[in-house]
PDB file of C-alpha atoms in Angstrom:
ATOM      1  CA  MET V  13      92.435 110.869  71.291  1.00  0.00           C
ATOM      2  CA  THR V  14      94.475 112.101  74.261  1.00  0.00           C
ATOM      3  CA  GLY V  15      92.865 112.853  77.594  1.00  0.00           C
ATOM      4  CA  SER V  16      95.042 115.905  78.379  1.00  0.00           C
ATOM      5  CA  ALA V  17      98.357 117.491  77.416  1.00  0.00           C
ATOM      6  CA  ALA V  18     101.155 114.940  77.144  1.00  0.00           C
ATOM      7  CA  THR V  19     104.182 115.329  79.411  1.00  0.00           C
ATOM      8  CA  PRO V  20     107.230 113.122  80.022  1.00  0.00           C
ATOM      9  CA  PRO V  21     106.982 110.924  83.119  1.00  0.00           C
ATOM     10  CA  ASP V  22     108.771 112.324  86.171  1.00  0.00           C
ATOM     11  CA  SER V  23     108.091 109.701  88.847  1.00  0.00           C
ATOM     12  CA  LEU V  24     107.296 106.043  89.328  1.00  0.00           C
ATOM     13  CA  SER V  25     104.531 104.378  91.333  1.00  0.00           C
ATOM     14  CA  PRO V  26     103.901 100.654  91.878  1.00  0.00           C
ATOM     15  CA  SER V  27     100.938 100.600  89.491  1.00  0.00           C
ATOM     16  CA  ARG V  28     102.771 102.383  86.696  1.00  0.00           C
ATOM     17  CA  ALA V  29     105.857 100.207  87.198  1.00  0.00           C
ATOM     18  CA  ALA V  30     103.589  97.174  86.851  1.00  0.00           C
ATOM     19  CA  ASP V  31     102.082  98.666  83.676  1.00  0.00           C
ATOM     20  CA  PHE V  32     105.488  99.036  82.049  1.00  0.00           C
ATOM     21  CA  MET V  33     106.605  95.549  83.037  1.00  0.00           C
ATOM     22  CA  ARG V  34     103.356  94.125  81.676  1.00  0.00           C
ATOM     23  CA  CYS V  35     103.344  96.152  78.433  1.00  0.00           C
ATOM     24  CA  PRO V  36     105.417  99.266  77.642  1.00  0.00           C
ATOM     25  CA  LEU V  37     102.775 100.461  75.163  1.00  0.00           C
ATOM     26  CA  LEU V  38     100.108 100.316  77.875  1.00  0.00           C
ATOM     27  CA  TYR V  39     102.337 102.503  80.042  1.00  0.00           C
ATOM     28  CA  ARG V  40     102.622 105.003  77.201  1.00  0.00           C
ATOM     29  CA  PHE V  41      98.858 105.115  76.643  1.00  0.00           C
ATOM     30  CA  ARG V  42      98.182 105.708  80.336  1.00  0.00           C
ATOM     31  CA  VAL V  43     101.046 107.989  81.352  1.00  0.00           C
ATOM     32  CA  ILE V  44     101.994 109.954  78.229  1.00  0.00           C
ATOM     33  CA  ASP V  45      98.923 109.908  75.975  1.00  0.00           C
ATOM     34  CA  LYS V  46      96.599 109.824  79.015  1.00  0.00           C
ATOM     35  CA  LEU V  47      93.966 108.013  76.988  1.00  0.00           C
ATOM     36  CA  PRO V  48      90.608 107.699  78.729  1.00  0.00           C
ATOM     37  CA  GLU V  49      89.486 104.279  79.890  1.00  0.00           C
ATOM     38  CA  GLU V  50      86.002 102.920  80.448  1.00  0.00           C
ATOM     39  CA  PRO V  51      84.814 102.581  84.053  1.00  0.00           C
ATOM     40  CA  ASN V  52      85.408  99.133  85.468  1.00  0.00           C
ATOM     41  CA  ALA V  53      82.984  97.568  87.934  1.00  0.00           C
ATOM     42  CA  ALA V  54      85.606  95.542  89.803  1.00  0.00           C
ATOM     43  CA  ALA V  55      88.029  98.454  90.151  1.00  0.00           C
ATOM     44  CA  THR V  56      85.237 100.787  91.240  1.00  0.00           C
ATOM     45  CA  ARG V  57      84.096  98.301  93.861  1.00  0.00           C
ATOM     46  CA  GLY V  58      87.676  98.139  95.072  1.00  0.00           C
ATOM     47  CA  THR V  59      87.745 101.916  95.481  1.00  0.00           C
ATOM     48  CA  VAL V  60      84.535 101.838  97.533  1.00  0.00           C
ATOM     49  CA  VAL V  61      85.717  98.961  99.730  1.00  0.00           C
ATOM     50  CA  HIS V  62      89.065 100.656 100.379  1.00  0.00           C
ATOM     51  CA  ALA V  63      87.251 103.819 101.449  1.00  0.00           C
ATOM     52  CA  VAL V  64      85.043 101.849 103.841  1.00  0.00           C
ATOM     53  CA  LEU V  65      87.990 100.014 105.404  1.00  0.00           C
ATOM     54  CA  GLU V  66      89.711 103.335 105.962  1.00  0.00           C
ATOM     55  CA  ARG V  67      86.630 104.797 107.659  1.00  0.00           C
ATOM     56  CA  VAL V  68      86.116 101.774 109.918  1.00  0.00           C
ATOM     57  CA  PHE V  69      88.807 103.225 112.167  1.00  0.00           C
ATOM     58  CA  ASP V  70      87.119 106.627 112.475  1.00  0.00           C
ATOM     59  CA  VAL V  71      85.214 105.423 115.534  1.00  0.00           C
ATOM     60  CA  PRO V  72      86.345 103.864 118.842  1.00  0.00           C
ATOM     61  CA  ALA V  73      87.260 100.171 118.762  1.00  0.00           C
ATOM     62  CA  ALA V  74      84.044  99.020 120.432  1.00  0.00           C
ATOM     63  CA  ARG V  75      81.958 100.454 117.574  1.00  0.00           C
ATOM     64  CA  ARG V  76      83.903  98.798 114.751  1.00  0.00           C
ATOM     65  CA  SER V  77      81.277  96.231 113.871  1.00  0.00           C
ATOM     66  CA  VAL V  78      80.398  94.360 110.694  1.00  0.00           C
ATOM     67  CA  ARG V  79      76.972  95.975 110.658  1.00  0.00           C
ATOM     68  CA  ARG V  80      78.342  99.504 110.839  1.00  0.00           C
ATOM     69  CA  ALA V  81      81.000  98.786 108.206  1.00  0.00           C
ATOM     70  CA  ARG V  82      78.450  97.367 105.767  1.00  0.00           C
ATOM     71  CA  SER V  83      76.269 100.424 106.306  1.00  0.00           C
ATOM     72  CA  LEU V  84      79.089 102.646 105.040  1.00  0.00           C
ATOM     73  CA  VAL V  85      79.157 101.101 101.564  1.00  0.00           C
ATOM     74  CA  VAL V  86      76.225 102.989 100.046  1.00  0.00           C
ATOM     75  CA  GLY V  87      77.469 106.342 101.321  1.00  0.00           C
ATOM     76  CA  GLU V  88      80.969 105.772  99.951  1.00  0.00           C
ATOM     77  CA  TRP V  89      79.512 104.774  96.580  1.00  0.00           C
ATOM     78  CA  GLU V  90      77.388 107.921  96.468  1.00  0.00           C
ATOM     79  CA  ARG V  91      80.382 110.058  97.412  1.00  0.00           C
ATOM     80  CA  LEU V  92      82.463 108.480  94.649  1.00  0.00           C
ATOM     81  CA  LEU V  93      79.646 108.867  92.117  1.00  0.00           C
ATOM     82  CA  ALA V  94      79.375 112.580  92.929  1.00  0.00           C
ATOM     83  CA  LYS V  95      83.070 112.967  92.063  1.00  0.00           C
ATOM     84  CA  ARG V  96      82.917 110.741  88.988  1.00  0.00           C
ATOM     85  CA  PRO V  97      79.433 110.848  87.429  1.00  0.00           C
ATOM     86  CA  GLU V  98      80.608 108.709  84.511  1.00  0.00           C
ATOM     87  CA  LEU V  99      80.577 105.700  86.852  1.00  0.00           C
ATOM     88  CA  ALA V 100      76.797 105.625  86.509  1.00  0.00           C
ATOM     89  CA  ARG V 101      77.397 104.017  83.100  1.00  0.00           C
ATOM     90  CA  LEU V 102      78.352 100.824  84.914  1.00  0.00           C
ATOM     91  CA  PHE V 103      74.700 100.289  85.754  1.00  0.00           C
ATOM     92  CA  THR V 104      72.978 101.507  82.603  1.00  0.00           C
ATOM     93  CA  GLY V 105      72.645 100.066  79.117  1.00  0.00           C
ATOM     94  CA  SER V 106      75.987 101.676  78.192  1.00  0.00           C
ATOM     95  CA  GLY V 107      77.877 100.008  81.038  1.00  0.00           C
ATOM     96  CA  GLU V 108      80.749  97.585  80.546  1.00  0.00           C
ATOM     97  CA  ASP V 109      78.473  94.552  80.897  1.00  0.00           C
ATOM     98  CA  GLY V 110      75.866  95.784  78.424  1.00  0.00           C
ATOM     99  CA  GLY V 111      72.236  96.505  79.111  1.00  0.00           C
ATOM    100  CA  GLU V 112      69.758  94.331  80.950  1.00  0.00           C
ATOM    101  CA  GLU V 113      66.018  94.309  80.929  1.00  0.00           C
ATOM    102  CA  GLY V 114      64.293  95.853  83.908  1.00  0.00           C
ATOM    103  CA  GLY V 115      66.078  99.201  84.114  1.00  0.00           C
ATOM    104  CA  GLU V 116      64.831 102.515  82.816  1.00  0.00           C
ATOM    105  CA  GLU V 117      66.389 103.426  79.490  1.00  0.00           C
ATOM    106  CA  GLY V 118      69.251 105.843  80.068  1.00  0.00           C
ATOM    107  CA  GLY V 119      68.905 105.485  83.847  1.00  0.00           C
ATOM    108  CA  ILE V 120      70.572 103.357  86.485  1.00  0.00           C
ATOM    109  CA  ASP V 121      69.352  99.768  86.693  1.00  0.00           C
ATOM    110  CA  GLY V 122      68.459  99.494  90.371  1.00  0.00           C
ATOM    111  CA  ALA V 123      68.714  95.708  90.480  1.00  0.00           C
ATOM    112  CA  ARG V 124      72.211  95.681  88.992  1.00  0.00           C
ATOM    113  CA  LEU V 125      73.373  98.411  91.342  1.00  0.00           C
ATOM    114  CA  ALA V 126      71.914  96.623  94.367  1.00  0.00           C
ATOM    115  CA  GLU V 127      73.680  93.397  93.411  1.00  0.00           C
ATOM    116  CA  TRP V 128      76.971  95.252  92.993  1.00  0.00           C
ATOM    117  CA  LEU V 129      76.606  97.021  96.345  1.00  0.00           C
ATOM    118  CA  THR V 130      75.840  93.716  98.052  1.00  0.00           C
ATOM    119  CA  GLY V 131      79.046  92.316  96.586  1.00  0.00           C
ATOM    120  CA  ALA V 132      80.978  95.227  98.077  1.00  0.00           C
ATOM    121  CA  GLU V 133      79.311  94.698 101.459  1.00  0.00           C
ATOM    122  CA  GLU V 134      80.268  91.017 101.388  1.00  0.00           C
ATOM    123  CA  LEU V 135      83.915  91.906 100.775  1.00  0.00           C
ATOM    124  CA  VAL V 136      83.831  94.315 103.708  1.00  0.00           C
ATOM    125  CA  GLU V 137      82.300  91.637 105.928  1.00  0.00           C
ATOM    126  CA  ARG V 138      84.907  89.080 104.887  1.00  0.00           C
ATOM    127  CA  TRP V 139      87.637  91.422 106.076  1.00  0.00           C
ATOM    128  CA  PHE V 140      86.347  90.999 109.631  1.00  0.00           C
ATOM    129  CA  SER V 141      87.092  87.268 109.386  1.00  0.00           C
ATOM    130  CA  LEU V 142      90.698  88.019 108.421  1.00  0.00           C
ATOM    131  CA  GLU V 143      91.544  90.881 110.784  1.00  0.00           C
ATOM    132  CA  ASP V 144      89.996  92.171 114.012  1.00  0.00           C
ATOM    133  CA  PRO V 145      89.674  95.966 113.806  1.00  0.00           C
ATOM    134  CA  THR V 146      88.779  96.167 117.502  1.00  0.00           C
ATOM    135  CA  ARG V 147      92.380  95.165 118.249  1.00  0.00           C
ATOM    136  CA  LEU V 148      94.040  97.442 115.704  1.00  0.00           C
ATOM    137  CA  GLU V 149      94.980 101.106 115.955  1.00  0.00           C
ATOM    138  CA  PRO V 150      96.644 102.020 112.647  1.00  0.00           C
ATOM    139  CA  ALA V 151      99.378 104.617 112.747  1.00  0.00           C
ATOM    140  CA  GLU V 152      98.521 105.701 109.192  1.00  0.00           C
ATOM    141  CA  ARG V 153      95.681 105.127 106.726  1.00  0.00           C
ATOM    142  CA  GLU V 154      95.794 105.914 103.009  1.00  0.00           C
ATOM    143  CA  LEU V 155      99.300 107.266 103.527  1.00  0.00           C
ATOM    144  CA  PHE V 156     100.816 109.114 100.565  1.00  0.00           C
ATOM    145  CA  VAL V 157     104.566 108.525 100.472  1.00  0.00           C
ATOM    146  CA  GLU V 158     107.219 109.987  98.212  1.00  0.00           C
ATOM    147  CA  THR V 159     110.987 109.907  98.173  1.00  0.00           C
ATOM    148  CA  ARG V 160     113.803 110.663  95.754  1.00  0.00           C
ATOM    149  CA  LEU V 161     116.596 108.126  95.398  1.00  0.00           C
ATOM    150  CA  GLU V 162     120.242 109.155  95.125  1.00  0.00           C
ATOM    151  CA  SER V 163     119.979 108.563  91.378  1.00  0.00           C
ATOM    152  CA  GLY V 164     117.286 111.253  91.180  1.00  0.00           C
ATOM    153  CA  LEU V 165     114.423 108.818  90.569  1.00  0.00           C
ATOM    154  CA  ARG V 166     111.277 109.914  92.419  1.00  0.00           C
ATOM    155  CA  LEU V 167     109.144 107.127  93.884  1.00  0.00           C
ATOM    156  CA  ARG V 168     105.610 107.687  95.114  1.00  0.00           C
ATOM    157  CA  GLY V 169     102.546 105.735  96.150  1.00  0.00           C
ATOM    158  CA  VAL V 170      99.651 105.384  98.576  1.00  0.00           C
ATOM    159  CA  ILE V 171      99.800 102.774 101.343  1.00  0.00           C
ATOM    160  CA  ASP V 172      96.470 101.440 102.601  1.00  0.00           C
ATOM    161  CA  ARG V 173      97.539 101.022 106.219  1.00  0.00           C
ATOM    162  CA  VAL V 174     100.626 101.264 108.397  1.00  0.00           C
ATOM    163  CA  ASP V 175     100.632  99.591 111.815  1.00  0.00           C
ATOM    164  CA  ILE V 176     103.332 100.297 114.389  1.00  0.00           C
ATOM    165  CA  ALA V 177     103.817  97.893 117.302  1.00  0.00           C
ATOM    166  CA  PRO V 178     104.658  99.180 120.801  1.00  0.00           C
ATOM    167  CA  THR V 179     108.191  97.932 120.115  1.00  0.00           C
ATOM    168  CA  GLY V 180     108.388 100.207 117.057  1.00  0.00           C
ATOM    169  CA  GLU V 181     108.185  97.478 114.419  1.00  0.00           C
ATOM    170  CA  VAL V 182     106.293  98.528 111.287  1.00  0.00           C
ATOM    171  CA  ARG V 183     103.758  96.483 109.342  1.00  0.00           C
ATOM    172  CA  VAL V 184     102.628  97.630 105.887  1.00  0.00           C
ATOM    173  CA  VAL V 185      99.148  96.398 104.917  1.00  0.00           C
ATOM    174  CA  ASP V 186      97.499  96.449 101.502  1.00  0.00           C
ATOM    175  CA  TYR V 187      93.919  95.398 100.765  1.00  0.00           C
ATOM    176  CA  LYS V 188      93.103  93.529  97.563  1.00  0.00           C
ATOM    177  CA  THR V 189      89.470  93.003  96.617  1.00  0.00           C
ATOM    178  CA  GLY V 190      90.324  90.230  94.178  1.00  0.00           C
ATOM    179  CA  LYS V 191      91.470  86.687  94.833  1.00  0.00           C
ATOM    180  CA  ALA V 192      94.977  85.709  95.852  1.00  0.00           C
ATOM    181  CA  PRO V 193      97.090  84.882  92.793  1.00  0.00           C
ATOM    182  CA  ARG V 194      98.589  81.487  92.163  1.00  0.00           C
ATOM    183  CA  SER V 195     102.115  81.176  93.486  1.00  0.00           C
ATOM    184  CA  GLU V 196     103.675  81.783  90.069  1.00  0.00           C
ATOM    185  CA  PHE V 197     101.963  85.186  89.882  1.00  0.00           C
ATOM    186  CA  ALA V 198     102.537  86.286  93.495  1.00  0.00           C
ATOM    187  CA  GLY V 199     105.742  88.111  92.596  1.00  0.00           C
ATOM    188  CA  GLU V 200     103.946  91.122  91.086  1.00  0.00           C
ATOM    189  CA  ALA V 201     101.943  91.769  94.253  1.00  0.00           C
ATOM    190  CA  LEU V 202     105.002  91.330  96.449  1.00  0.00           C
ATOM    191  CA  PHE V 203     106.935  93.696  94.181  1.00  0.00           C
ATOM    192  CA  GLN V 204     104.354  96.383  94.953  1.00  0.00           C
ATOM    193  CA  MET V 205     104.779  95.809  98.681  1.00  0.00           C
ATOM    194  CA  LYS V 206     108.567  95.837  98.447  1.00  0.00           C
ATOM    195  CA  PHE V 207     108.259  99.120  96.547  1.00  0.00           C
ATOM    196  CA  TYR V 208     106.372 100.612  99.507  1.00  0.00           C
ATOM    197  CA  ALA V 209     108.881  99.127 101.941  1.00  0.00           C
ATOM    198  CA  LEU V 210     111.750 100.704  99.994  1.00  0.00           C
ATOM    199  CA  VAL V 211     110.101 104.120 100.107  1.00  0.00           C
ATOM    200  CA  LEU V 212     109.439 103.871 103.852  1.00  0.00           C
ATOM    201  CA  TRP V 213     112.992 102.678 104.455  1.00  0.00           C
ATOM    202  CA  ARG V 214     114.430 105.636 102.567  1.00  0.00           C
ATOM    203  CA  LEU V 215     112.077 108.045 104.354  1.00  0.00           C
ATOM    204  CA  ARG V 216     112.362 106.706 107.891  1.00  0.00           C
ATOM    205  CA  GLY V 217     115.630 104.814 107.978  1.00  0.00           C
ATOM    206  CA  ALA V 218     114.190 101.454 109.074  1.00  0.00           C
ATOM    207  CA  VAL V 219     113.098  98.437 107.047  1.00  0.00           C
ATOM    208  CA  PRO V 220     109.447  97.524 107.772  1.00  0.00           C
ATOM    209  CA  ARG V 221     109.180  94.329 109.795  1.00  0.00           C
ATOM    210  CA  ARG V 222     106.314  92.840 107.796  1.00  0.00           C
ATOM    211  CA  LEU V 223     104.457  93.291 104.514  1.00  0.00           C
ATOM    212  CA  GLN V 224     100.889  91.994 104.502  1.00  0.00           C
ATOM    213  CA  LEU V 225      98.477  91.517 101.592  1.00  0.00           C
ATOM    214  CA  VAL V 226      94.838  90.916 102.531  1.00  0.00           C
ATOM    215  CA  TYR V 227      92.876  89.288  99.683  1.00  0.00           C
ATOM    216  CA  LEU V 228      89.192  89.873 100.357  1.00  0.00           C
ATOM    217  CA  GLY V 229      88.032  88.030  97.258  1.00  0.00           C
ATOM    218  CA  SER V 230      89.395  84.687  98.440  1.00  0.00           C
ATOM    219  CA  GLY V 231      89.890  85.275 102.155  1.00  0.00           C
ATOM    220  CA  ASP V 232      93.667  84.832 102.047  1.00  0.00           C
ATOM    221  CA  VAL V 233      96.403  86.753 103.838  1.00  0.00           C
ATOM    222  CA  LEU V 234      99.907  86.782 102.361  1.00  0.00           C
ATOM    223  CA  THR V 235     102.791  88.010 104.511  1.00  0.00           C
ATOM    224  CA  TYR V 236     106.444  88.647 103.765  1.00  0.00           C
ATOM    225  CA  ASP V 237     109.229  89.846 106.043  1.00  0.00           C
ATOM    226  CA  PRO V 238     111.656  91.883 103.919  1.00  0.00           C
ATOM    227  CA  GLN V 239     115.377  92.146 104.474  1.00  0.00           C
ATOM    228  CA  GLU V 240     117.589  95.077 103.586  1.00  0.00           C
ATOM    229  CA  ALA V 241     119.090  93.052 100.734  1.00  0.00           C
ATOM    230  CA  ASP V 242     115.592  92.580  99.261  1.00  0.00           C
ATOM    231  CA  LEU V 243     115.009  96.304  99.148  1.00  0.00           C
ATOM    232  CA  ARG V 244     118.406  97.050  97.635  1.00  0.00           C
ATOM    233  CA  SER V 245     117.571  94.557  94.899  1.00  0.00           C
ATOM    234  CA  VAL V 246     114.213  96.268  94.309  1.00  0.00           C
ATOM    235  CA  GLU V 247     115.973  99.622  94.091  1.00  0.00           C
ATOM    236  CA  ARG V 248     118.330  98.304  91.419  1.00  0.00           C
ATOM    237  CA  LYS V 249     115.408  96.863  89.489  1.00  0.00           C
ATOM    238  CA  LEU V 250     113.550 100.178  89.653  1.00  0.00           C
ATOM    239  CA  LEU V 251     116.615 102.038  88.385  1.00  0.00           C
ATOM    240  CA  ALA V 252     116.830  99.667  85.435  1.00  0.00           C
ATOM    241  CA  LEU V 253     113.108 100.012  84.830  1.00  0.00           C
ATOM    242  CA  TRP V 254     113.319 103.792  84.911  1.00  0.00           C
ATOM    243  CA  ASP V 255     116.198 103.744  82.446  1.00  0.00           C
ATOM    244  CA  ALA V 256     114.059 101.687  80.071  1.00  0.00           C
ATOM    245  CA  ILE V 257     111.175 104.143  80.511  1.00  0.00           C
ATOM    246  CA  ARG V 258     113.480 107.112  79.816  1.00  0.00           C
ATOM    247  CA  HIS V 259     114.799 105.387  76.722  1.00  0.00           C
ATOM    248  CA  ALA V 260     111.293 104.743  75.409  1.00  0.00           C
ATOM    249  CA  THR V 261     110.238 108.308  76.248  1.00  0.00           C
ATOM    250  CA  GLU V 262     113.163 109.818  74.371  1.00  0.00           C
ATOM    251  CA  THR V 263     112.987 107.529  71.335  1.00  0.00           C
ATOM    252  CA  GLY V 264     109.236 107.006  71.115  1.00  0.00           C
ATOM    253  CA  ASP V 265     109.869 103.254  70.964  1.00  0.00           C
ATOM    254  CA  TRP V 266     107.050 101.809  73.097  1.00  0.00           C
ATOM    255  CA  ARG V 267     106.691  98.154  72.236  1.00  0.00           C
ATOM    256  CA  PRO V 268     103.525  96.167  72.930  1.00  0.00           C
ATOM    257  CA  ARG V 269     103.794  92.912  74.809  1.00  0.00           C
ATOM    258  CA  ARG V 270     101.115  90.257  74.514  1.00  0.00           C
ATOM    259  CA  GLY V 271      99.890  88.831  77.786  1.00  0.00           C
ATOM    260  CA  ARG V 272      97.016  87.206  79.610  1.00  0.00           C
ATOM    261  CA  LEU V 273      95.297  90.573  80.217  1.00  0.00           C
ATOM    262  CA  CYS V 274      95.209  91.745  76.590  1.00  0.00           C
ATOM    263  CA  ASP V 275      91.586  90.652  76.142  1.00  0.00           C
ATOM    264  CA  TRP V 276      90.517  93.159  78.812  1.00  0.00           C
ATOM    265  CA  CYS V 277      92.650  96.085  77.631  1.00  0.00           C
ATOM    266  CA  ASP V 278      90.721  99.251  76.744  1.00  0.00           C
ATOM    267  CA  HIS V 279      93.341 100.122  74.118  1.00  0.00           C
ATOM    268  CA  ARG V 280      93.371  96.867  72.155  1.00  0.00           C
ATOM    269  CA  ALA V 281      92.014  98.603  69.027  1.00  0.00           C
ATOM    270  CA  LEU V 282      95.122 100.840  69.008  1.00  0.00           C
ATOM    271  CA  CYS V 283      97.611  98.020  69.582  1.00  0.00           C
ATOM    272  CA  PRO V 284      99.799  96.773  66.693  1.00  0.00           C
ATOM    273  CA  GLU V 285      99.621  93.261  68.164  1.00  0.00           C
ATOM    274  CA  PHE V 286      95.939  93.246  67.200  1.00  0.00           C
ATOM    275  CA  GLY V 287      96.139  95.162  63.933  1.00  0.00           C
ATOM    276  CA  GLY V 288      95.747  98.620  65.422  1.00  0.00           C
ATOM    277  CA  THR V 289      97.781 101.806  65.069  1.00  0.00           C
ATOM    278  CA  PRO V 290      98.747 103.949  68.085  1.00  0.00           C
ATOM    279  CA  PRO V 291      98.015 107.677  67.891  1.00  0.00           C
ATOM    280  CA  PRO V 292     100.898 109.954  66.808  1.00  0.00           C
ATOM    281  CA  TYR V 293     103.549 110.178  69.497  1.00  0.00           C
ATOM    282  CA  PRO V 294     102.881 113.468  71.323  1.00  0.00           C
ATOM    283  CA  LEU V 295     106.399 114.107  72.642  1.00  0.00           C
ATOM    284  CA  MET V 296     109.490 115.302  70.813  1.00  0.00           C
ATOM    285  CA  ILE V 297     111.948 112.558  69.896  1.00  0.00           C
ATOM    286  CA  GLN V 298     115.344 113.414  71.364  1.00  0.00           C
ATOM    287  CA  PRO V 299     118.825 111.893  71.581  1.00  0.00           C
ATOM    288  CA  ARG V 300     119.403 109.339  74.311  1.00  0.00           C
ATOM    289  CA  LEU V 301     120.684 110.833  77.546  1.00  0.00           C
ATOM    290  CA  PRO V 302     123.740 109.088  79.024  1.00  0.00           C
ATOM    291  CA  LEU V 303     123.211 106.952  82.098  1.00  0.00           C
ATOM    292  CA  ASP V 304     125.165 107.689  85.243  1.00  0.00           C
ATOM    293  CA  ASP V 305     127.325 104.846  86.534  1.00  0.00           C
ATOM    294  CA  ARG V 306     124.855 103.895  89.248  1.00  0.00           C
ATOM    295  CA  ALA V 307     121.922 103.532  86.871  1.00  0.00           C
ATOM    296  CA  ARG V 308     124.078 101.689  84.301  1.00  0.00           C
ATOM    297  CA  ALA V 309     125.161  99.141  86.897  1.00  0.00           C
ATOM    298  CA  GLY V 310     121.579  98.706  88.066  1.00  0.00           C
ATOM    299  CA  ALA V 311     120.356  98.227  84.511  1.00  0.00           C
ATOM    300  CA  ALA V 312     122.956  95.544  83.834  1.00  0.00           C
ATOM    301  CA  GLU V 313     122.145  93.644  87.005  1.00  0.00           C
ATOM    302  CA  ALA V 314     118.378  93.855  86.582  1.00  0.00           C
ATOM    303  CA  GLY V 315     118.724  92.742  82.990  1.00  0.00           C
ATOM    304  CA  THR V 316     120.417  89.509  84.049  1.00  0.00           C
ATOM    305  CA  ALA V 317     117.796  88.909  86.724  1.00  0.00           C
ATOM    306  CA  GLU V 318     114.733  89.849  84.637  1.00  0.00           C
ATOM    307  CA  GLY V 319     111.884  87.501  85.205  1.00  0.00           C
ATOM    308  CA  GLY V 320     113.002  86.566  88.685  1.00  0.00           C
ATOM    309  CA  GLY V 321     110.351  88.796  90.339  1.00  0.00           C
TER     310      GLY V 321
END
């Protein structure tokens, strides 16, 4: 059942933090069991669009046109498919949406693929209505960042774009190919951005001036100007989260949590909430390690503020 050898987690990224907050058992399946998941058309399109938006800046500003950007989509899809041949299943009878008439059996349905590629091109084009790449010169694109907090917790992630103004102020930009969430669900996306801001602050010694989420699916731009107090609060929450992850890792107690995304979970058949049984826990159960004072204080504070974003 497992995708590769199981190992205890040793770092935290925004996506994995979100997994644990959404459902600890999902985190276990992805991080410890490494269970395979079916290709997803929306996520794959997001990967292609992100790659195109990174490459837009490969040429001088005057050449950063909608037409050129749209022309990059097919090439980025083909490059991704060469790395991950299983993605072809998205457009065959075994894809996530089931088969359709008109395609060769066992082969890619050209009409479905063309429709999907057009959707990606439309997202790329919409970006030009939200930002003007001829007036941007990013300092960093697809920037991998990693830092270790004083507690020992290692944080890591990939930032879509970092802009630095002539005055030295930093803007962190993240592209989302979906629609902007309703206000009551905006906290999760902002948490991801604050995570990145915390890492950059610890690495570079300055709090980013602005965090910007660009939602290509709905044409919305969400901005937030973090303060040092915000990032200290995020750090405490991450320490508490990591303590909970360590506890679950050591005890094997990964509890499922029902939510609005359960219907789309690849691992529903293994979830006790839906009558399933998880695979045997692949790590050794061990006694709980004591928390240091810093982590204990963070856990207590985050516990009282849980649910506040």
